[in-house]
mmCIF file of C-alpha atoms in Angstrom:
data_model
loop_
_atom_site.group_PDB
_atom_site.id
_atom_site.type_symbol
_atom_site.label_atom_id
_atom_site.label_comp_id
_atom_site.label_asym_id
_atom_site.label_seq_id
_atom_site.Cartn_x
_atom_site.Cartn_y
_atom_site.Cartn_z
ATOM 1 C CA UNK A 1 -14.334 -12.901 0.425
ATOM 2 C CA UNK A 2 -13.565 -9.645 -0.122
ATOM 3 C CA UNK A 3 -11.013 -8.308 -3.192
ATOM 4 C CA UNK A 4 -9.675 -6.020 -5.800
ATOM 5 C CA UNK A 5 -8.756 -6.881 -8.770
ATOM 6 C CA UNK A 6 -6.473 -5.048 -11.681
ATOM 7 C CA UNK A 7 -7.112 -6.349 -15.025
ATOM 8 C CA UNK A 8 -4.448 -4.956 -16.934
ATOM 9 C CA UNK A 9 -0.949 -4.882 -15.411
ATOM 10 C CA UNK A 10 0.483 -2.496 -18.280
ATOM 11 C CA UNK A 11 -0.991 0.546 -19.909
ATOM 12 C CA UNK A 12 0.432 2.800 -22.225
ATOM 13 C CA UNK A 13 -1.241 6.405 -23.295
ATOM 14 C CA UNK A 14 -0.063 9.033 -25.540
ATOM 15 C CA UNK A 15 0.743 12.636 -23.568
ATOM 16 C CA UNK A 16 -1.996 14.959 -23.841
ATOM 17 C CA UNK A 17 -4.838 11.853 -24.352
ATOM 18 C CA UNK A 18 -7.459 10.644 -21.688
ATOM 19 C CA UNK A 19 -5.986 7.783 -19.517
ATOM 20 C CA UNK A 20 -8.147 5.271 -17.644
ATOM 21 C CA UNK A 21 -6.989 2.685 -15.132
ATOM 22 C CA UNK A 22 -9.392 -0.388 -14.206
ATOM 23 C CA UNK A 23 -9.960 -1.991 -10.875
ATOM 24 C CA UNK A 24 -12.975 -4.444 -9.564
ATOM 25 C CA UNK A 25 -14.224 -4.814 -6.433
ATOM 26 C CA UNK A 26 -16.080 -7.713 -4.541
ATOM 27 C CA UNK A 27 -17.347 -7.025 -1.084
ATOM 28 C CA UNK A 28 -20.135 -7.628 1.070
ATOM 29 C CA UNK A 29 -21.546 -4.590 2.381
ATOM 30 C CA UNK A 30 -20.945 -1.399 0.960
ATOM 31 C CA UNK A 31 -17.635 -0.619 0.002
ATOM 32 C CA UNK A 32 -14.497 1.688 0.713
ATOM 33 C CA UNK A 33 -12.268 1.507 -2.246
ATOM 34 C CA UNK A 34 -8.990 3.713 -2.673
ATOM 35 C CA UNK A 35 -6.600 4.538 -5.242
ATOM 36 C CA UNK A 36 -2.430 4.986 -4.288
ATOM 37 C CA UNK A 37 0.213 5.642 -6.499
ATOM 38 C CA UNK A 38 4.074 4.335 -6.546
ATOM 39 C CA UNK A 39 6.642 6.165 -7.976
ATOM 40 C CA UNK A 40 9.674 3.888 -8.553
ATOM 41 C CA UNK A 41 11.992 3.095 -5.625
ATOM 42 C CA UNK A 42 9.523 4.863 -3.129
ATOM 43 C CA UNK A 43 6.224 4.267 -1.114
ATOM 44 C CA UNK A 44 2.886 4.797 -1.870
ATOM 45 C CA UNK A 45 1.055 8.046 -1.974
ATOM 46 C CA UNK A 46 -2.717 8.158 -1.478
ATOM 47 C CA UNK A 47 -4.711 9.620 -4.527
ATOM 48 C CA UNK A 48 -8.791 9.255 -3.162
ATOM 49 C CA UNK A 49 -11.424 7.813 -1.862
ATOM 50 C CA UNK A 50 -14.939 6.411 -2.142
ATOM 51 C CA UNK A 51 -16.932 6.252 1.057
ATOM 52 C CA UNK A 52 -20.511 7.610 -0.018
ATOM 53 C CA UNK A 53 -21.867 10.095 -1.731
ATOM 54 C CA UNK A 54 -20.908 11.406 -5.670
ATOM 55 C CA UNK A 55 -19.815 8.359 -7.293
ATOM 56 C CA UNK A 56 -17.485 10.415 -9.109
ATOM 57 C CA UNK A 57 -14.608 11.371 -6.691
ATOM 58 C CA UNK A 58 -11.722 13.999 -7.141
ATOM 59 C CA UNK A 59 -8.536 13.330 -6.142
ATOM 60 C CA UNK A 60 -5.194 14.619 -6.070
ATOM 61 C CA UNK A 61 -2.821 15.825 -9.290
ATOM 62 C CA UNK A 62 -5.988 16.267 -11.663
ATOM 63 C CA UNK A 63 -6.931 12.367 -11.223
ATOM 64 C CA UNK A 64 -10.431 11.441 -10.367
ATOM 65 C CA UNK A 65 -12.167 7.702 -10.401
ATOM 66 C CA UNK A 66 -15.834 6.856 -10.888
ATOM 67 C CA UNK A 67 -17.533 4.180 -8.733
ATOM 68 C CA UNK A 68 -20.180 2.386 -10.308
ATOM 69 C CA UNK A 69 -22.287 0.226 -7.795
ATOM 70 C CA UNK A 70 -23.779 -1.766 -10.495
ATOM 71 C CA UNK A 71 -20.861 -2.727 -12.168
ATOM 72 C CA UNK A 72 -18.962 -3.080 -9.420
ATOM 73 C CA UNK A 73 -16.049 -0.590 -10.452
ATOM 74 C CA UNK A 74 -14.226 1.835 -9.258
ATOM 75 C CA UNK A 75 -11.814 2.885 -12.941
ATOM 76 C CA UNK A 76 -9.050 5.939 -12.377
ATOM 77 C CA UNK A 77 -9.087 8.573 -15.035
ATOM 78 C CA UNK A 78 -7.680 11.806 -16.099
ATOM 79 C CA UNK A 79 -8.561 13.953 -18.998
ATOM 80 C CA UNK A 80 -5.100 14.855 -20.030
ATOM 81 C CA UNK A 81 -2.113 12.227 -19.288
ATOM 82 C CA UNK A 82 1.268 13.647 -18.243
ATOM 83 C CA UNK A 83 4.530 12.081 -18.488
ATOM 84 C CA UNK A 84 5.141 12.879 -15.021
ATOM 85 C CA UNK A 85 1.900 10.605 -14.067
ATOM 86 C CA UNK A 86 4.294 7.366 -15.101
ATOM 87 C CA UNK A 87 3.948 5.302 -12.340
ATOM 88 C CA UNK A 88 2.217 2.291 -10.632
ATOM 89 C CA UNK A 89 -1.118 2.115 -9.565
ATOM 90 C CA UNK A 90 -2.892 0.361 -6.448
ATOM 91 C CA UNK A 91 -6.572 0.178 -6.224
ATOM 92 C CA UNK A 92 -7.551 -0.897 -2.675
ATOM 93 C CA UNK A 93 -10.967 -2.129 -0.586
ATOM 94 C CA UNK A 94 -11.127 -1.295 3.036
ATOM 95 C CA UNK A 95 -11.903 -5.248 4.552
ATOM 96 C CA UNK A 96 -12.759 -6.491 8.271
ATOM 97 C CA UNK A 97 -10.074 -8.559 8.986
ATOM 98 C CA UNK A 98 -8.200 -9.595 12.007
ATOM 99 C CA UNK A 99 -9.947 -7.594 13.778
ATOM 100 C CA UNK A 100 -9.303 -4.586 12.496
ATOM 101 C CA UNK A 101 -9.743 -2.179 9.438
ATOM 102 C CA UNK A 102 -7.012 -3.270 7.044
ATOM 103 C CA UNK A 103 -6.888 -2.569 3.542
ATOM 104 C CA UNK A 104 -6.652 -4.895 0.462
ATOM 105 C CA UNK A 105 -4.785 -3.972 -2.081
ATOM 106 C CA UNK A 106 -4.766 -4.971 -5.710
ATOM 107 C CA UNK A 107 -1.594 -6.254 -7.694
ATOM 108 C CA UNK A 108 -1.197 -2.742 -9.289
ATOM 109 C CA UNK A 109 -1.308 -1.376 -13.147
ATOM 110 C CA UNK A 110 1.653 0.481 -14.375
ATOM 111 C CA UNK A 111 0.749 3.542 -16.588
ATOM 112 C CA UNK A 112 3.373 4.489 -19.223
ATOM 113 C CA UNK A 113 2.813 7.894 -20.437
ATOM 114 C CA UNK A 114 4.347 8.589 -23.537
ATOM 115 C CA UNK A 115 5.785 11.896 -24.614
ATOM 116 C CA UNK B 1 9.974 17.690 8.409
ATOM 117 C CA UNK B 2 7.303 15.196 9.313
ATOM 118 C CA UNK B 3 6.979 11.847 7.886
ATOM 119 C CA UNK B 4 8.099 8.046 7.987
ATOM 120 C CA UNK B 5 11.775 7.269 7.887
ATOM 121 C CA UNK B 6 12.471 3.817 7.312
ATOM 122 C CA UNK B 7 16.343 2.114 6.961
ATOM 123 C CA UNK B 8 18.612 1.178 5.635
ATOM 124 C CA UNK B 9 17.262 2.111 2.152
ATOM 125 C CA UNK B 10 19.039 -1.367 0.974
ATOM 126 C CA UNK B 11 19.986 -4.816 3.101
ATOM 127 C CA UNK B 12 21.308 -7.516 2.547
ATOM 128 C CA UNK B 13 21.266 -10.934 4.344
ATOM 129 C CA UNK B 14 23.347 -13.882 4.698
ATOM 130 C CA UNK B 15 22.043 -17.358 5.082
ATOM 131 C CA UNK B 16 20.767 -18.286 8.982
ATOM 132 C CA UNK B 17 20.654 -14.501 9.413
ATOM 133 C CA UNK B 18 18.288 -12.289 11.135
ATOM 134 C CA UNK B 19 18.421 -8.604 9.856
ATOM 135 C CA UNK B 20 15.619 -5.632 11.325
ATOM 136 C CA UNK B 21 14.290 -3.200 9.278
ATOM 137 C CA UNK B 22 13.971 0.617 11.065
ATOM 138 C CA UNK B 23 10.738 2.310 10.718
ATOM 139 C CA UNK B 24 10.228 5.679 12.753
ATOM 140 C CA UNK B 25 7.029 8.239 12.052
ATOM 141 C CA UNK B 26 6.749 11.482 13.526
ATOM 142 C CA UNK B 27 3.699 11.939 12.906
ATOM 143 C CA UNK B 28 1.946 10.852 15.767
ATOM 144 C CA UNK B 29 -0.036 8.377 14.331
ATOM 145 C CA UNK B 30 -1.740 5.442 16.254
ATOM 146 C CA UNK B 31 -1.507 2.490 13.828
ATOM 147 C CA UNK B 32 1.582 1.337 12.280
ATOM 148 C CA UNK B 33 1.592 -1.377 9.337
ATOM 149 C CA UNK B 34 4.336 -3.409 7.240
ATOM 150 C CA UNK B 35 3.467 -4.823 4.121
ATOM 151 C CA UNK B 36 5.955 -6.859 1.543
ATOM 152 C CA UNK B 37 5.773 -5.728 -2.134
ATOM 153 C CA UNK B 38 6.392 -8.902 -4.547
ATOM 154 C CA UNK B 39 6.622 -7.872 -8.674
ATOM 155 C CA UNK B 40 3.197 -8.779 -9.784
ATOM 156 C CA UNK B 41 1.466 -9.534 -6.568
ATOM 157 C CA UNK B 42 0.841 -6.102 -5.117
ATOM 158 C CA UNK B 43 1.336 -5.362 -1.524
ATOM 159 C CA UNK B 44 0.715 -7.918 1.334
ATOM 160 C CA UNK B 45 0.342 -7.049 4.973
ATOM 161 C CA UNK B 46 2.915 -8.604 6.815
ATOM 162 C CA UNK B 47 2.151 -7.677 10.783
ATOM 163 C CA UNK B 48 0.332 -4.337 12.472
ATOM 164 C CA UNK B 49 -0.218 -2.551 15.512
ATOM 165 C CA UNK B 50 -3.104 -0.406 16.266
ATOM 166 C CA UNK B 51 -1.684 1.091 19.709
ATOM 167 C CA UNK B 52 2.047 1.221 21.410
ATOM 168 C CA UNK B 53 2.338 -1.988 22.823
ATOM 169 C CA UNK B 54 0.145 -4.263 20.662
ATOM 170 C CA UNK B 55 0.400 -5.716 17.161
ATOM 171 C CA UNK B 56 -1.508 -8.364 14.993
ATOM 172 C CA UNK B 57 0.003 -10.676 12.746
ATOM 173 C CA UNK B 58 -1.060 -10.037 9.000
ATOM 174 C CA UNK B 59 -1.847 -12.365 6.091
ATOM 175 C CA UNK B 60 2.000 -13.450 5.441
ATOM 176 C CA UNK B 61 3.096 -13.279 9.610
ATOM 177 C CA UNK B 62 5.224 -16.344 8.925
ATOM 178 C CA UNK B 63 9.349 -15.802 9.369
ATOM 179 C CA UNK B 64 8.856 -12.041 10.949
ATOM 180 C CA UNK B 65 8.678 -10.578 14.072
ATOM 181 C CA UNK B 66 7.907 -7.036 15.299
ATOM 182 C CA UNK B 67 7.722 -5.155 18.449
ATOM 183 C CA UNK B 68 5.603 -1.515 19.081
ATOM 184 C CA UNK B 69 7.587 -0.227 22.444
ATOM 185 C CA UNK B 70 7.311 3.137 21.639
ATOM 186 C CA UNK B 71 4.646 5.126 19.731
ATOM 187 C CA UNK B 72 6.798 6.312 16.969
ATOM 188 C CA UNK B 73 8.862 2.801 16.228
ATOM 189 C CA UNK B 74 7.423 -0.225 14.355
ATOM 190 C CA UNK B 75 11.183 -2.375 13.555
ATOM 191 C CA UNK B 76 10.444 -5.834 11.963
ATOM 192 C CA UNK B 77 12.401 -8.507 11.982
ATOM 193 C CA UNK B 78 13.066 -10.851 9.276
ATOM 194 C CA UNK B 79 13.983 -14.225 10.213
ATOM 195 C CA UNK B 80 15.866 -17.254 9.682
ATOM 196 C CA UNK B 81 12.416 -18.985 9.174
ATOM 197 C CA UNK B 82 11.883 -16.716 6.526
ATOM 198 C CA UNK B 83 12.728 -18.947 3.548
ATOM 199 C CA UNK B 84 12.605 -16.340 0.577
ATOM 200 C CA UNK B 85 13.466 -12.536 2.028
ATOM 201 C CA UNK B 86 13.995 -10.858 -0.888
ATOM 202 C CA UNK B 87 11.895 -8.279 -1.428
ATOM 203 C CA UNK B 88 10.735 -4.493 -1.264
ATOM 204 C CA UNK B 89 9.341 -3.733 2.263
ATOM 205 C CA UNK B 90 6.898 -1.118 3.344
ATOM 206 C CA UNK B 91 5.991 0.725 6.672
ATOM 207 C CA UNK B 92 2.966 2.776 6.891
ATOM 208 C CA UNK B 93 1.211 4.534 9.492
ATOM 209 C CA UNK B 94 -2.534 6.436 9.752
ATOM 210 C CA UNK B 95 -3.982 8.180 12.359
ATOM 211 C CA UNK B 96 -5.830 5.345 13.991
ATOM 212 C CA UNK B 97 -6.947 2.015 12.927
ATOM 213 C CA UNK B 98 -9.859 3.111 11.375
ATOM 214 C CA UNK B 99 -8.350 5.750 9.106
ATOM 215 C CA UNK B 100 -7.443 4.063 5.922
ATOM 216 C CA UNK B 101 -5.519 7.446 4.617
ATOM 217 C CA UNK B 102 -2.170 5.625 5.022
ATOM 218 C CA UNK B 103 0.967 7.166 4.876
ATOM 219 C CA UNK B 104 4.176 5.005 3.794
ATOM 220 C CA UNK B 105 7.521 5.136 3.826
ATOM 221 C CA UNK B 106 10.048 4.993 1.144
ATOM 222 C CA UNK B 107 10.581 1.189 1.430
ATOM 223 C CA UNK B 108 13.778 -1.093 2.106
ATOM 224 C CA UNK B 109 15.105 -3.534 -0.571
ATOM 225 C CA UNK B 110 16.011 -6.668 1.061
ATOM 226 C CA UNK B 111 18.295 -8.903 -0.752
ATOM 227 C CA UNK B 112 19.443 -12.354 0.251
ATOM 228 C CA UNK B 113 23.522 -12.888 -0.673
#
């Protein structure tokens, strides 16, 4: 079956310091993963992609995420944490399902920057 | 100013009642989605439509109904069946079905009295 998962439902970085925010993948085939973000009390906003190509992908607002076939990964970073980048975060894998292309999302990781 | 519009931004439902939640996208788009948003357990897709006039019950179909009359509408329906409402719903919409850039709404809290 295919899933995401989120190890760590809370992470807390310092302003100013590298931030990193996990998510695993299982699928058959090769994958589509996704990163959205939540700010609170509204929807979610899409960050990137991976489809193929440079496993390191560029997104929007300074994040990027490396995929990493072998480790079947797919982490969000950014050099330099704002406070404004507070927020939740949704990995997601593109699946088959019901006959369509639907996608799965993980149960989220909220970042906590800290001024 | 395009987008999705959903409402009310907050409900509330009594006991045997059936409430609708509004979702309306200007955007065009083909495919319209609801998911429910649970603390802890991420989002879950509820129902969605690919074209006007079709839809596809989700993972969690159970208690809802929708209907996809018109390009730009996707109301659900939360029913009497539905034994435990409460919770922070989600419309979305992409381009087609096969575009996975989706574009959401800013949710409706749905609270059982």
């Amino acid at each position: 079956a295919q899933s995401v998962a989120q190890p760590e439902d809370q992470v807390n970085v310092a302003e100013g310091n590298p931030l990193t925010v996990k998510c695993t993948y299982s699928v058959s085939g090769n994958p589509y993963l996704f990163w959205y973000v939540q700010y609170p009390n509204r929807g979610l906003q899409f960050l990137l992609k991976y489809i193929t190509g440079d496993n390191l992908v560029k997104g929007s607002y300074g994040f990027e995420a490396e995929f990493n076939k072998s480790q079947t990964s797919f982490h969000l970073k950014k050099p330099s944490a704002l406070v404004s980048d507070s927020a939740l975060y949704f990995c997601a894998v593109r699946v088959l399902k019901f006959g369509a292309n639907n996608l799965f999302f993980g149960t989220g990781t909220r970042l906590t920057v800290i001024p | 100013d395009g987008g999705i519009t959903q409402s009310p931004k907050y409900l509330f439902r009594k006991e045997g009642q059936n409430v609708t939640l509004s979702c309306e996208q200007n955007l065009n788009h083909d495919a319209m989605y609801w998911y429910r948003q649970d603390p802890g357990q991420g989002l879950r897709l509820i129902y969605y439509s690919q074209i006007v006039n079709d839809f596809q019950k989700g993972d969690i179909a159970e208690g809802y109904s929708v209907s996809r009359e018109k390009k730009e509408s996707f109301p659900l329906t939360v029913t009497s069946a539905q034994k435990n409402p409460t919770a922070f719903y989600l419309c979305a919409s992409s381009p087609t079905s096969t575009n996975e850039k989706l574009f959401f709404g800013s949710g409706t809290q749905l609270s059982v009295l």
